[in-house]
């Protein structure tokens, strides 16, 4: 599967909040097409970001690059787990 979305950061550049839409741009004016997500952790070099929804039901680790330093990934996953999120369902996604 492939999903392409657009994110915007309400609240300014230091805000951890993200709004993401997967609907076509023409529907951007409809508030319900935007999902609310939060950046809950970053690795020190900003290579990886952990993103979740408000309830913690969804969780992603996003990377700036197609390959990920395993030590940085493991450290971020450990910090996420310490926040009480379930990291057992995280799956690596093959990148092109």
CSV table of C-alpha atoms in Angstrom, one decimal:
chain,number,residue,atom,x,y,z
A,1,UNK,CA,0.0,0.0,0.0
A,2,UNK,CA,1.0,3.6,-0.6
A,3,UNK,CA,-0.4,6.7,1.1
A,4,UNK,CA,0.5,10.2,0.2
A,5,UNK,CA,-0.5,13.0,2.5
A,6,UNK,CA,0.1,16.7,3.2
A,7,UNK,CA,0.9,17.9,6.7
A,8,UNK,CA,0.7,21.4,8.1
A,9,UNK,CA,1.9,22.6,11.5
A,10,UNK,CA,-0.7,24.8,13.2
A,11,UNK,CA,0.5,26.8,16.2
A,12,UNK,CA,3.9,27.9,14.8
A,13,UNK,CA,7.3,26.3,14.2
A,14,UNK,CA,7.8,25.1,17.8
A,15,UNK,CA,4.3,23.4,18.0
A,16,UNK,CA,4.3,19.6,18.3
A,17,UNK,CA,0.9,19.5,16.6
A,18,UNK,CA,0.5,18.3,13.0
A,19,UNK,CA,-2.6,18.3,10.9
A,20,UNK,CA,-2.5,15.7,8.0
A,21,UNK,CA,-4.8,15.2,5.1
A,22,UNK,CA,-4.9,12.4,2.5
A,23,UNK,CA,-7.8,13.9,0.6
A,24,UNK,CA,-7.3,15.9,-2.6
A,25,UNK,CA,-6.2,19.5,-2.2
A,26,UNK,CA,-9.5,20.8,-3.5
A,27,UNK,CA,-11.1,19.5,-0.2
A,28,UNK,CA,-8.5,21.2,2.0
A,29,UNK,CA,-11.1,23.8,3.2
A,30,UNK,CA,-13.2,21.1,4.9
A,31,UNK,CA,-12.0,20.7,8.5
A,32,UNK,CA,-12.9,17.0,8.7
A,33,UNK,CA,-10.3,16.0,6.1
A,34,UNK,CA,-7.5,17.1,8.4
A,35,UNK,CA,-6.4,14.5,11.1
A,36,UNK,CA,-4.8,15.7,14.3
A,37,UNK,CA,-1.4,14.2,15.2
A,38,UNK,CA,1.4,15.0,17.5
A,39,UNK,CA,5.2,14.8,17.3
A,40,UNK,CA,5.8,13.0,20.5
A,41,UNK,CA,9.6,12.6,20.3
A,42,UNK,CA,12.6,13.5,18.1
A,43,UNK,CA,16.0,12.0,17.9
A,44,UNK,CA,18.8,14.5,18.8
A,45,UNK,CA,19.8,15.1,15.2
A,46,UNK,CA,16.2,15.5,13.9
A,47,UNK,CA,16.7,12.5,11.6
A,48,UNK,CA,13.7,10.6,13.1
A,49,UNK,CA,10.4,11.7,14.5
A,50,UNK,CA,7.8,9.8,16.4
A,51,UNK,CA,4.2,10.8,15.5
A,52,UNK,CA,1.0,9.7,17.2
A,53,UNK,CA,-2.6,10.6,17.4
A,54,UNK,CA,-4.1,12.2,20.5
A,55,UNK,CA,-5.1,8.9,22.1
A,56,UNK,CA,-1.9,7.0,21.2
A,57,UNK,CA,-3.9,4.5,19.0
A,58,UNK,CA,-1.6,5.2,16.0
A,59,UNK,CA,2.1,5.5,16.0
A,60,UNK,CA,4.7,6.0,13.3
A,61,UNK,CA,8.5,6.6,13.3
A,62,UNK,CA,9.2,8.8,10.4
A,63,UNK,CA,12.7,9.3,8.8
A,64,UNK,CA,14.2,12.1,6.7
A,65,UNK,CA,16.0,9.4,4.7
A,66,UNK,CA,15.2,6.0,3.2
A,67,UNK,CA,17.7,4.3,5.5
A,68,UNK,CA,17.7,4.5,9.3
A,69,UNK,CA,20.5,4.3,11.8
A,70,UNK,CA,19.4,1.3,13.9
A,71,UNK,CA,20.9,2.7,17.1
A,72,UNK,CA,19.0,5.9,16.7
A,73,UNK,CA,15.8,4.0,15.9
A,74,UNK,CA,16.2,1.8,18.9
A,75,UNK,CA,16.8,4.7,21.2
A,76,UNK,CA,13.7,6.6,19.9
A,77,UNK,CA,11.6,3.4,20.3
A,78,UNK,CA,12.8,3.0,23.8
A,79,UNK,CA,11.8,6.5,24.7
A,80,UNK,CA,8.4,6.1,23.1
A,81,UNK,CA,7.8,2.9,25.1
A,82,UNK,CA,8.7,4.7,28.3
A,83,UNK,CA,5.9,7.2,27.5
A,84,UNK,CA,3.5,4.2,27.6
A,85,UNK,CA,3.0,3.7,23.9
A,86,UNK,CA,2.9,0.2,22.4
A,87,UNK,CA,5.9,-0.2,20.1
A,88,UNK,CA,5.3,-3.9,19.4
A,89,UNK,CA,3.2,-3.1,16.3
A,90,UNK,CA,5.7,-0.9,14.6
A,91,UNK,CA,6.7,-2.2,11.2
A,92,UNK,CA,9.6,-1.2,9.1
A,93,UNK,CA,8.4,0.0,5.7
A,94,UNK,CA,10.6,-0.7,2.7
A,95,UNK,CA,11.7,2.5,1.0
A,96,UNK,CA,12.6,3.2,-2.6
